[in-house]
C-alpha positions as a Markdown table, in Angstrom:
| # | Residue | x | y | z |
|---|---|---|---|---|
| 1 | Unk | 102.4 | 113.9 | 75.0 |
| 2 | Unk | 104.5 | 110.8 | 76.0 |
| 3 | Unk | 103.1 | 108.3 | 78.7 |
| 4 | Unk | 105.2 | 108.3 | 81.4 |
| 5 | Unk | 107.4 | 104.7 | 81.7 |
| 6 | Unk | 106.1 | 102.6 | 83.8 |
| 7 | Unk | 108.3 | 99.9 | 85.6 |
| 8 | Unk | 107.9 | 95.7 | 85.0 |
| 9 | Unk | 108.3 | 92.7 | 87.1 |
| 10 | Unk | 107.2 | 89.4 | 85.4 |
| 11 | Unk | 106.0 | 91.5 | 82.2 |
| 12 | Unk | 103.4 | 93.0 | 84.7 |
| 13 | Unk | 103.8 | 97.0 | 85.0 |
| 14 | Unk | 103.9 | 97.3 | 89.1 |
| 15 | Unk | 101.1 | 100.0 | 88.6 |
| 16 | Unk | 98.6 | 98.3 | 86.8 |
| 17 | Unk | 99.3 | 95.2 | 89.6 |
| 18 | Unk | 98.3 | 98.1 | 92.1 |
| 19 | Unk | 95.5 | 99.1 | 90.6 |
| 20 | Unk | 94.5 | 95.5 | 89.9 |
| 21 | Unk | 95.4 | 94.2 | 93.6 |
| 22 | Unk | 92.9 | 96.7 | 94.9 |
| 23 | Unk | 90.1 | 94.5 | 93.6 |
| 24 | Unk | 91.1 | 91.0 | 94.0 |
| 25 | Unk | 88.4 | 90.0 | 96.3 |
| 26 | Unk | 85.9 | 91.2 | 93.6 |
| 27 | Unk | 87.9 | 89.1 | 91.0 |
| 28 | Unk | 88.3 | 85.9 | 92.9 |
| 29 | Unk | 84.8 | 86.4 | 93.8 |
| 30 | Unk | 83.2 | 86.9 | 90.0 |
| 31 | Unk | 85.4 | 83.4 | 89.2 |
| 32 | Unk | 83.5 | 81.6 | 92.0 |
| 33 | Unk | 80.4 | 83.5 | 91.5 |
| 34 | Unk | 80.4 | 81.8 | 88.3 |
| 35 | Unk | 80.8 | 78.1 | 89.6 |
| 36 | Unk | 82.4 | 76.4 | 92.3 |
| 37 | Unk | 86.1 | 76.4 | 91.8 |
| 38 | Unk | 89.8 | 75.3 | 93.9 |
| 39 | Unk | 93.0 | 77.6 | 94.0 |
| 40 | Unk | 94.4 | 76.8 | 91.4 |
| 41 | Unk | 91.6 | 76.9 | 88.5 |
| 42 | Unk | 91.4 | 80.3 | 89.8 |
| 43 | Unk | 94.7 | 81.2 | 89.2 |
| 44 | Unk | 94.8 | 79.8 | 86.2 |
| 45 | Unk | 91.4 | 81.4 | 84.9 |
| 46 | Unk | 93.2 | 84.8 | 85.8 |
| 47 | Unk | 96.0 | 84.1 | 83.7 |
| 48 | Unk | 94.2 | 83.0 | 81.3 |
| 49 | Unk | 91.7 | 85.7 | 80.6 |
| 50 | Unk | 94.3 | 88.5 | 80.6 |
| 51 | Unk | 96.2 | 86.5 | 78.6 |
| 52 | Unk | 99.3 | 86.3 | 81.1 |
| 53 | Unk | 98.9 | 89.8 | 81.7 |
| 54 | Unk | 98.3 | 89.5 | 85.6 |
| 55 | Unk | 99.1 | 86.3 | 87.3 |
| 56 | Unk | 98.0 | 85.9 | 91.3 |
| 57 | Unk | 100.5 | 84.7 | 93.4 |
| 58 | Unk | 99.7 | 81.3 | 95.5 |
| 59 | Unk | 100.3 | 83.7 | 98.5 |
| 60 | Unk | 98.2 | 86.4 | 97.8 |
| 61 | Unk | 95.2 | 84.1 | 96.3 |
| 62 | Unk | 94.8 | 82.0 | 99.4 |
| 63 | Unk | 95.4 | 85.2 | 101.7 |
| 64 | Unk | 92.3 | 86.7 | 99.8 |
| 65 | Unk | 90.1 | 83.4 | 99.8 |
| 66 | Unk | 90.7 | 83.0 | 103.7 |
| 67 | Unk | 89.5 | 86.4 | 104.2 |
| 68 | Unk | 86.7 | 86.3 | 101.9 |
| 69 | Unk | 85.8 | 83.3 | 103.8 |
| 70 | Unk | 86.4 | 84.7 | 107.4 |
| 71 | Unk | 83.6 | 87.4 | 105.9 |
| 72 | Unk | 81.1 | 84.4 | 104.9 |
| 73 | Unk | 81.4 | 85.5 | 101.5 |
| 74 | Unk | 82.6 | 82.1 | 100.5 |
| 75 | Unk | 82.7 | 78.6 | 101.8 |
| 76 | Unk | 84.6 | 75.6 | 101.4 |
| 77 | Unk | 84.5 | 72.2 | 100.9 |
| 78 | Unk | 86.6 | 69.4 | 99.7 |
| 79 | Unk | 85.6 | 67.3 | 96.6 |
| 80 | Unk | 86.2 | 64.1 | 95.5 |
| 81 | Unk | 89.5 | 62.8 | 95.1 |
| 82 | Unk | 90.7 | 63.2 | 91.4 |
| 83 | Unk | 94.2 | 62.9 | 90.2 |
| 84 | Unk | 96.7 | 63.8 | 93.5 |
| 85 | Unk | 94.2 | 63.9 | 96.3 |
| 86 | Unk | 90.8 | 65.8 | 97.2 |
| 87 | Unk | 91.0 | 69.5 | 96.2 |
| 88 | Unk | 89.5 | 72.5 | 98.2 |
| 89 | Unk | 86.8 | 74.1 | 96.2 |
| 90 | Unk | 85.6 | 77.5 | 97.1 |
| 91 | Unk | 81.5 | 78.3 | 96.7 |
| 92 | Unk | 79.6 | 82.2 | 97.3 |
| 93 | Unk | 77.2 | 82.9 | 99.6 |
| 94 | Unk | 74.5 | 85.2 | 99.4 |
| 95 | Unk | 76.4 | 87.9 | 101.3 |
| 96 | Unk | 79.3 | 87.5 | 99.0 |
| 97 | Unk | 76.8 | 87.9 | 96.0 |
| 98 | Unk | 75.2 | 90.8 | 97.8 |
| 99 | Unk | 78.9 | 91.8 | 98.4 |
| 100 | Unk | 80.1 | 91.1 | 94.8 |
| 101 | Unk | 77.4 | 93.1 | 93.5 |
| 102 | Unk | 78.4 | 96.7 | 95.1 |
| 103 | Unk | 81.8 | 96.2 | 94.4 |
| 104 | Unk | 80.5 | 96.0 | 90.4 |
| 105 | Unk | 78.3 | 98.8 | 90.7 |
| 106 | Unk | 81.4 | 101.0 | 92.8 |
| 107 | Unk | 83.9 | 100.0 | 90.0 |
| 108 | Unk | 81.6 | 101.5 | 87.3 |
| 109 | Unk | 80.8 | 104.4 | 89.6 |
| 110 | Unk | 84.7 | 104.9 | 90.0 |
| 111 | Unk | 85.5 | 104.3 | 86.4 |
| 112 | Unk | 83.0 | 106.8 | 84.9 |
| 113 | Unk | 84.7 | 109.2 | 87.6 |
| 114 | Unk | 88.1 | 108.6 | 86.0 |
| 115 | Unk | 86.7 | 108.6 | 82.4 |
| 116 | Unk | 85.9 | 112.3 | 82.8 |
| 117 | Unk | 89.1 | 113.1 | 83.6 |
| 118 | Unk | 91.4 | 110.8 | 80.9 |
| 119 | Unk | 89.0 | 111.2 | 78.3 |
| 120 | Unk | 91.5 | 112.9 | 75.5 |
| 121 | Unk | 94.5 | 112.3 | 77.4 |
| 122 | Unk | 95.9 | 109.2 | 75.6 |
């Protein structure tokens, strides 16, 4: 059985950017879960740990870290100047951990779900 084609913009297949665009507040949050981080490090920690495979727009990062923020699952702050000028770094909250942590246990709840079903199907 042949996989149906899939279409590419940027070397990104527009449905795996679906799929992955569904959980980008889960994504941006595990990065800041892990330390305290600014817009760009986390764009650049996406890229870099799917190896180019999904890179977040400018746009659509700060359009999820203002909402996770209007939530109070982050905060901000700015830090010290550095090379440029102060940067805006991004922390969690509890909630946003509390948050963070049904979103993990809902993705493995939905993934085992689809497992069943594409299991032999490759």
């Amino acid at each position: 059985m042949q996989k149906p084609e899939k279409l590419f913009v940027g070397g990104v297949s527009l449905i795996s950017s679906d799929i992955i665009r569904g959980h980008l507040d889960a994504i941006i949050l595990r990065l800041i879960s892990e330390k305290d981080r600014y817009g760009y490090e986390i764009s650049k920690e996406i890229a870099s740990r799917t190896q180019n495979e999904f890179q977040i727009k400018e746009a659509t990062l700060y359009a999820v870290v203002q909402r996770l923020e209007k939530k109070s699952y982050i905060t901000s702050y700015l830090g010290n100047v550095s090379n440029g000028g102060r940067r805006r770094y991004y922390s969690i909250t509890d909630a946003g951990r509390e948050y963070l942590k049904q979103e993990i246990d809902d993705w493995y709840s939905a993934r085992n779900i689809i497992d069943i079903f594409m299991e032999g199907q490759a």
